[in-house]
Tab-separated table of C-alpha atoms in Angstrom:
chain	number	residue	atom	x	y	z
X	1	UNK	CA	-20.001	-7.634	-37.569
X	2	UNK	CA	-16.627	-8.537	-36.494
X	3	UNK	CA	-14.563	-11.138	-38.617
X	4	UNK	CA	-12.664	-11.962	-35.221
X	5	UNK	CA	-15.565	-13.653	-33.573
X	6	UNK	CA	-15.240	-17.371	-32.239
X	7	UNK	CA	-15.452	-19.472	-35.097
X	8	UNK	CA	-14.365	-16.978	-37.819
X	9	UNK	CA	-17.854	-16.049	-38.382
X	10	UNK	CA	-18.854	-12.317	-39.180
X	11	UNK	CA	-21.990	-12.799	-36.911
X	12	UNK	CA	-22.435	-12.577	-32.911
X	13	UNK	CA	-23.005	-16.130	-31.431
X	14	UNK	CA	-26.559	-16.530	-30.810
X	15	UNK	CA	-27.205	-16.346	-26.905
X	16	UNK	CA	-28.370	-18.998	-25.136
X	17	UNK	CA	-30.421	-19.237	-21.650
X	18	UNK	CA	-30.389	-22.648	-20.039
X	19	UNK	CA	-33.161	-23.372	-17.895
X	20	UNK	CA	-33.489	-27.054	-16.079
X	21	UNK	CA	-33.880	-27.735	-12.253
X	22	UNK	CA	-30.974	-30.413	-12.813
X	23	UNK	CA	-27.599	-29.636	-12.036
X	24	UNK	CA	-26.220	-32.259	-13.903
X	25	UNK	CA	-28.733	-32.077	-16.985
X	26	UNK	CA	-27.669	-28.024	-16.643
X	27	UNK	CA	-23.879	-28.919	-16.887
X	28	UNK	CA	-24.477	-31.152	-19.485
X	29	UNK	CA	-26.307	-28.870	-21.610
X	30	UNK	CA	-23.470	-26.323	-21.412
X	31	UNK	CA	-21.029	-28.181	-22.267
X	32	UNK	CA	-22.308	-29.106	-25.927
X	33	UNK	CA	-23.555	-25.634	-26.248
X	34	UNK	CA	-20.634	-23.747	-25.148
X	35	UNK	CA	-18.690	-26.234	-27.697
X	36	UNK	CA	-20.142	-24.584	-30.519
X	37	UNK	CA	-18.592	-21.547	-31.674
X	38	UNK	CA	-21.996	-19.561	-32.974
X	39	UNK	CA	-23.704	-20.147	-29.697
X	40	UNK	CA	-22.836	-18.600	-26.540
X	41	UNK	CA	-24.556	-19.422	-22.927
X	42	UNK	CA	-25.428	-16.332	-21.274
X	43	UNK	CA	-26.889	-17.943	-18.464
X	44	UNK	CA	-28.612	-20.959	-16.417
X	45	UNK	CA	-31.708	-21.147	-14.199
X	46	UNK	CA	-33.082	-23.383	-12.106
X	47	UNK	CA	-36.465	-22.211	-11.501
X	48	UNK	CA	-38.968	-20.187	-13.348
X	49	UNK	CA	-38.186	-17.188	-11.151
X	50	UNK	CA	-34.603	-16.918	-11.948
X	51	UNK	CA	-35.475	-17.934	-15.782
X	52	UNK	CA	-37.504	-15.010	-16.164
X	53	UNK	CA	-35.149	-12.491	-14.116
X	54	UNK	CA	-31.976	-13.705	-16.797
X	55	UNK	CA	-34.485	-13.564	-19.711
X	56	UNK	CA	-35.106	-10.055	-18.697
X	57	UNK	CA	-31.781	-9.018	-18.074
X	58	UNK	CA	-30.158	-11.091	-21.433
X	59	UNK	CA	-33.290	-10.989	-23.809
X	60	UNK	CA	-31.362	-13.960	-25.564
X	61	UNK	CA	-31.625	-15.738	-28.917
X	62	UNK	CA	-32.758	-19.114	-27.553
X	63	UNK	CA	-33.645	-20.122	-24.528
X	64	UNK	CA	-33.475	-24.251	-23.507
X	65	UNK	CA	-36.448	-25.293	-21.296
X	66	UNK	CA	-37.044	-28.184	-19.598
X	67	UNK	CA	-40.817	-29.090	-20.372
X	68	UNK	CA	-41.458	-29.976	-16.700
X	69	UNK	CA	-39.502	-26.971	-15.066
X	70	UNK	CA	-40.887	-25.696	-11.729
X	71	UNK	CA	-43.371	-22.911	-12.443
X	72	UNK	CA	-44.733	-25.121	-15.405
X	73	UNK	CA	-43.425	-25.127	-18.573
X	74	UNK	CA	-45.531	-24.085	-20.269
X	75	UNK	CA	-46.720	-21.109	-18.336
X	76	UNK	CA	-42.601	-20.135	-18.120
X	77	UNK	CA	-42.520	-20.512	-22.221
X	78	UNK	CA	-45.890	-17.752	-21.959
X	79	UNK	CA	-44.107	-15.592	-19.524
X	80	UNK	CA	-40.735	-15.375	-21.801
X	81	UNK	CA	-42.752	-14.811	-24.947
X	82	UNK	CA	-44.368	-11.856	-23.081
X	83	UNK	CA	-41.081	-10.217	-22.024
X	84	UNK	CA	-38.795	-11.013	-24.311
X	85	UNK	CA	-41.234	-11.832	-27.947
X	86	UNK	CA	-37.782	-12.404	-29.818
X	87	UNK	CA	-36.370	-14.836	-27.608
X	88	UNK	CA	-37.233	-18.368	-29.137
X	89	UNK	CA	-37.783	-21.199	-26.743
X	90	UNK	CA	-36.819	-24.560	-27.352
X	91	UNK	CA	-38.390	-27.333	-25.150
X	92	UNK	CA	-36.043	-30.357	-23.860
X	93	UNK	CA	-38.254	-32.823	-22.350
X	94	UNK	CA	-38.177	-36.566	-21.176
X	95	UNK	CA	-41.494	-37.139	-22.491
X	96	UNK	CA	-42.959	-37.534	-25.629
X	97	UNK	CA	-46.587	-37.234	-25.246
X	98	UNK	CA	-49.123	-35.726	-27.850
X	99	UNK	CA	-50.536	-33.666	-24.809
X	100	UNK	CA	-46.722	-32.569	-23.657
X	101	UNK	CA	-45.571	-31.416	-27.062
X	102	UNK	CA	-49.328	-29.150	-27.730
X	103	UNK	CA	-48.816	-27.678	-24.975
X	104	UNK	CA	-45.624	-26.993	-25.245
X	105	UNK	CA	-46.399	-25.625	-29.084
X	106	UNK	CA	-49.242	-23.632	-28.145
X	107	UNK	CA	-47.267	-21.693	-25.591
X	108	UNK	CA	-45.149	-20.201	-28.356
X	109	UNK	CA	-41.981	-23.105	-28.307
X	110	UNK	CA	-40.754	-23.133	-31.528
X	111	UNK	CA	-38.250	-26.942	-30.952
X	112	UNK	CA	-39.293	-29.853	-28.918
X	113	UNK	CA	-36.060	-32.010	-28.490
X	114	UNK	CA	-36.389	-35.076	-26.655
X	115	UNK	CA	-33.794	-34.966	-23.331
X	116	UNK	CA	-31.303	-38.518	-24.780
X	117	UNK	CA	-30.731	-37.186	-28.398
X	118	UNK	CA	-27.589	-37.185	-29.673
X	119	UNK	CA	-25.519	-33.539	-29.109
X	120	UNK	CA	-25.360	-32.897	-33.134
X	121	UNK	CA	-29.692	-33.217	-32.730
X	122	UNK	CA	-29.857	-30.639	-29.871
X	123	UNK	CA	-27.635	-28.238	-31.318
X	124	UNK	CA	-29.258	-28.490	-35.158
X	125	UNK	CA	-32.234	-28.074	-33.122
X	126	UNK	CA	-31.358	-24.732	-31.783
X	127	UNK	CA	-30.004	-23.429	-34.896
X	128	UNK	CA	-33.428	-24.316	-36.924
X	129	UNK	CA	-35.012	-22.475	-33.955
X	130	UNK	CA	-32.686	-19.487	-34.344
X	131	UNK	CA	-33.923	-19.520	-38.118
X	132	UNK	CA	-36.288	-16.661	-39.394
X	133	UNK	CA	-39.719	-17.409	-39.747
């Protein structure tokens, strides 16, 4: 607990992993979340491979995955919970459908943000996910 963290805050910023096969959607993302002072991005992937290898190696606070990632979103979301069961994984996805977001839910993602919300949304988003439960 160091009072000379970013922000003034006593508390580490929570880590972030960014996950999207976008490049721009990727830069995007870290942008607002590097912005923030309580949230720091400790990496990006652009396939489930390289998610899982950085999940691994980081075991960070939140990880932001694109619903429709390569490897399957869903299975990826499985696959983090079972290596890294504190990391919590937020879903960004361009679709909205009842059958997306269960999936999604049942797979253990504890956020499902809709890719076009504003950047105060995303980031409140993360923070409720970074929330005990």
């Amino acid at each position: 607990m160091k009072p000379d963290t970013p922000g003034g805050s006593p508390y580490p910023p929570l880590t972030v992993l960014l996950c999207d096969d976008n490049a721009l959607v990727l830069e995007t993302l870290g942008e607002v979340v590097r912005a923030q002072p309580d949230l720091e991005v400790v990496g990006t992937a652009r396939d489930a491979e390289q998610a899982l290898r950085l999940v691994r190696r980081h075991q960070p606070d939140l990880v932001v995955l694109d619903v429709r990632f390569p490897g399957g979103g869903h299975r990826v979301a499985g696959d983090i919970a079972a290596c890294s069961p504190a990391s919590r994984v937020v879903a960004f996805s361009a679709y909205d459908d009842k059958g997306s977001i269960e999936q999604m839910m049942r797979a253990g993602v504890v956020e499902y943000v809709l890719k076009g919300v504003s950047n105060r949304e995303l980031v409140a988003a993360l923070r409720r996910a970074a929330e005990p439960r």
